[in-house]
Amino acid sequence: GSYLFIGNGLQVVGLQTVPADRAAFLVQLTTVIVPLLSAFAAGNLSAIPLQTWAACIIAFSGVVIMGAHDSGGAGDQTGLLPLNSLEFNVSQGDALILLAAI
């Protein structure tokens, strides 16, 4: 019960400074954290199937993309942001949401 209380409390406080869509995506880092903890508990990274690691990489890539901010440069004609103008900032609210995911 206390674990759930602490996790929900961290989310509520974090949501004061983080948009709900970004917070929801950051909480989904649990998807990445659980296999990592399982592998470390087993003492063997190969105890987790390759498909799970691939899914973790995809999920983490999504979190990185969600966390990237355009620093002012306009995108090209493809509508994509130029990679050299991206910044990655982690606010206090982001950190609280990430702690809630743990």
PDB file of C-alpha atoms in Angstrom:
ATOM      1  CA  GLY A   1       0.000   0.000   0.000  1.00  0.00           C
ATOM      2  CA  SER A   2       2.763   2.455   0.853  1.00  0.00           C
ATOM      3  CA  TYR A   3       4.548   1.827  -2.452  1.00  0.00           C
ATOM      4  CA  LEU A   4       1.380   2.742  -4.356  1.00  0.00           C
ATOM      5  CA  PHE A   5       0.836   5.807  -2.161  1.00  0.00           C
ATOM      6  CA  ILE A   6       4.380   7.076  -2.750  1.00  0.00           C
ATOM      7  CA  GLY A   7       4.219   6.416  -6.498  1.00  0.00           C
ATOM      8  CA  ASN A   8       0.877   8.175  -6.894  1.00  0.00           C
ATOM      9  CA  GLY A   9       2.059  11.052  -4.711  1.00  0.00           C
ATOM     10  CA  LEU A  10       5.149  11.546  -6.868  1.00  0.00           C
ATOM     11  CA  GLN A  11       2.993  11.531  -9.994  1.00  0.00           C
ATOM     12  CA  VAL A  12       0.570  14.102  -8.595  1.00  0.00           C
ATOM     13  CA  VAL A  13       3.345  16.478  -7.546  1.00  0.00           C
ATOM     14  CA  GLY A  14       5.167  15.946 -10.864  1.00  0.00           C
ATOM     15  CA  LEU A  15       2.009  16.684 -12.839  1.00  0.00           C
ATOM     16  CA  GLN A  16       2.027  20.224 -11.474  1.00  0.00           C
ATOM     17  CA  THR A  17       4.889  21.074 -13.843  1.00  0.00           C
ATOM     18  CA  VAL A  18       4.732  18.378 -16.538  1.00  0.00           C
ATOM     19  CA  PRO A  19       2.052  18.032 -19.234  1.00  0.00           C
ATOM     20  CA  ALA A  20      -0.142  14.964 -18.715  1.00  0.00           C
ATOM     21  CA  ASP A  21       0.820  13.346 -22.039  1.00  0.00           C
ATOM     22  CA  ARG A  22       4.525  13.592 -21.259  1.00  0.00           C
ATOM     23  CA  ALA A  23       4.008  12.325 -17.704  1.00  0.00           C
ATOM     24  CA  ALA A  24       2.035   9.323 -18.954  1.00  0.00           C
ATOM     25  CA  PHE A  25       4.808   8.485 -21.373  1.00  0.00           C
ATOM     26  CA  LEU A  26       7.498   8.820 -18.691  1.00  0.00           C
ATOM     27  CA  VAL A  27       5.577   6.560 -16.312  1.00  0.00           C
ATOM     28  CA  GLN A  28       5.663   3.915 -19.022  1.00  0.00           C
ATOM     29  CA  LEU A  29       9.407   3.645 -18.403  1.00  0.00           C
ATOM     30  CA  THR A  30       8.274   0.944 -16.001  1.00  0.00           C
ATOM     31  CA  THR A  31       8.165  -1.156 -19.173  1.00  0.00           C
ATOM     32  CA  VAL A  32      11.929  -0.700 -19.462  1.00  0.00           C
ATOM     33  CA  ILE A  33      12.756  -0.816 -15.750  1.00  0.00           C
ATOM     34  CA  VAL A  34      11.076  -4.167 -14.976  1.00  0.00           C
ATOM     35  CA  PRO A  35      13.139  -6.258 -17.451  1.00  0.00           C
ATOM     36  CA  LEU A  36      16.324  -4.503 -16.309  1.00  0.00           C
ATOM     37  CA  LEU A  37      15.607  -5.288 -12.662  1.00  0.00           C
ATOM     38  CA  SER A  38      14.679  -8.878 -13.580  1.00  0.00           C
ATOM     39  CA  ALA A  39      17.945  -9.323 -15.459  1.00  0.00           C
ATOM     40  CA  PHE A  40      19.995  -7.919 -12.595  1.00  0.00           C
ATOM     41  CA  ALA A  41      18.110 -10.091 -10.081  1.00  0.00           C
ATOM     42  CA  ALA A  42      18.822 -13.161 -12.238  1.00  0.00           C
ATOM     43  CA  GLY A  43      22.455 -12.079 -12.513  1.00  0.00           C
ATOM     44  CA  ASN A  44      22.362 -12.624 -16.257  1.00  0.00           C
ATOM     45  CA  LEU A  45      21.270 -10.192 -18.963  1.00  0.00           C
ATOM     46  CA  SER A  46      20.620 -13.079 -21.342  1.00  0.00           C
ATOM     47  CA  ALA A  47      17.883 -14.358 -18.988  1.00  0.00           C
ATOM     48  CA  ILE A  48      15.588 -11.831 -20.677  1.00  0.00           C
ATOM     49  CA  PRO A  49      14.492 -12.719 -24.248  1.00  0.00           C
ATOM     50  CA  LEU A  50      15.893 -10.697 -27.145  1.00  0.00           C
ATOM     51  CA  GLN A  51      12.401  -9.578 -28.142  1.00  0.00           C
ATOM     52  CA  THR A  52      11.965  -7.989 -24.717  1.00  0.00           C
ATOM     53  CA  TRP A  53      15.242  -6.084 -25.063  1.00  0.00           C
ATOM     54  CA  ALA A  54      14.176  -4.874 -28.520  1.00  0.00           C
ATOM     55  CA  ALA A  55      10.878  -3.648 -27.072  1.00  0.00           C
ATOM     56  CA  CYS A  56      12.769  -1.884 -24.261  1.00  0.00           C
ATOM     57  CA  ILE A  57      14.983  -0.094 -26.773  1.00  0.00           C
ATOM     58  CA  ILE A  58      11.958   1.032 -28.771  1.00  0.00           C
ATOM     59  CA  ALA A  59      10.171   2.233 -25.614  1.00  0.00           C
ATOM     60  CA  PHE A  60      13.246   4.088 -24.367  1.00  0.00           C
ATOM     61  CA  SER A  61      13.742   5.695 -27.784  1.00  0.00           C
ATOM     62  CA  GLY A  62      10.196   7.002 -27.573  1.00  0.00           C
ATOM     63  CA  VAL A  63      10.898   8.516 -24.168  1.00  0.00           C
ATOM     64  CA  VAL A  64      14.021  10.221 -25.533  1.00  0.00           C
ATOM     65  CA  ILE A  65      12.062  11.602 -28.486  1.00  0.00           C
ATOM     66  CA  MET A  66       9.304  12.859 -26.165  1.00  0.00           C
ATOM     67  CA  GLY A  67      11.940  14.506 -23.973  1.00  0.00           C
ATOM     68  CA  ALA A  68      13.712  16.256 -26.848  1.00  0.00           C
ATOM     69  CA  HIS A  69      12.889  19.899 -27.340  1.00  0.00           C
ATOM     70  CA  ASP A  70      13.475  21.948 -30.463  1.00  0.00           C
ATOM     71  CA  SER A  71      15.866  24.781 -29.614  1.00  0.00           C
ATOM     72  CA  GLY A  72      14.391  27.119 -32.184  1.00  0.00           C
ATOM     73  CA  GLY A  73      15.561  25.787 -35.542  1.00  0.00           C
ATOM     74  CA  ALA A  74      12.835  25.146 -38.049  1.00  0.00           C
ATOM     75  CA  GLY A  75      12.388  21.692 -39.448  1.00  0.00           C
ATOM     76  CA  ASP A  76      13.093  20.858 -43.051  1.00  0.00           C
ATOM     77  CA  GLN A  77      10.482  20.105 -45.706  1.00  0.00           C
ATOM     78  CA  THR A  78       9.961  16.590 -44.356  1.00  0.00           C
ATOM     79  CA  GLY A  79       8.499  18.010 -41.147  1.00  0.00           C
ATOM     80  CA  LEU A  80      11.234  16.384 -39.070  1.00  0.00           C
ATOM     81  CA  LEU A  81      13.292  18.271 -36.549  1.00  0.00           C
ATOM     82  CA  PRO A  82      16.974  18.664 -37.413  1.00  0.00           C
ATOM     83  CA  LEU A  83      18.935  16.494 -35.006  1.00  0.00           C
ATOM     84  CA  ASN A  84      21.609  19.115 -34.375  1.00  0.00           C
ATOM     85  CA  SER A  85      19.072  21.538 -32.854  1.00  0.00           C
ATOM     86  CA  LEU A  86      17.550  19.174 -30.292  1.00  0.00           C
ATOM     87  CA  GLU A  87      18.022  19.677 -26.574  1.00  0.00           C
ATOM     88  CA  PHE A  88      17.105  17.223 -23.847  1.00  0.00           C
ATOM     89  CA  ASN A  89      15.969  18.809 -20.593  1.00  0.00           C
ATOM     90  CA  VAL A  90      14.824  17.000 -17.478  1.00  0.00           C
ATOM     91  CA  SER A  91      12.777  19.187 -15.155  1.00  0.00           C
ATOM     92  CA  GLN A  92      12.067  18.576 -11.496  1.00  0.00           C
ATOM     93  CA  GLY A  93       8.604  17.334 -12.476  1.00  0.00           C
ATOM     94  CA  ASP A  94      10.165  14.898 -14.962  1.00  0.00           C
ATOM     95  CA  ALA A  95      12.423  13.549 -12.225  1.00  0.00           C
ATOM     96  CA  LEU A  96       9.455  13.031  -9.897  1.00  0.00           C
ATOM     97  CA  ILE A  97       7.523  11.202 -12.609  1.00  0.00           C
ATOM     98  CA  LEU A  98      10.574   9.015 -13.314  1.00  0.00           C
ATOM     99  CA  LEU A  99      10.838   8.193  -9.600  1.00  0.00           C
ATOM    100  CA  ALA A 100       7.173   7.224  -9.653  1.00  0.00           C
ATOM    101  CA  ALA A 101       7.957   4.801 -12.482  1.00  0.00           C
ATOM    102  CA  ILE A 102      10.537   3.070 -10.303  1.00  0.00           C
TER     103      ILE A 102
END
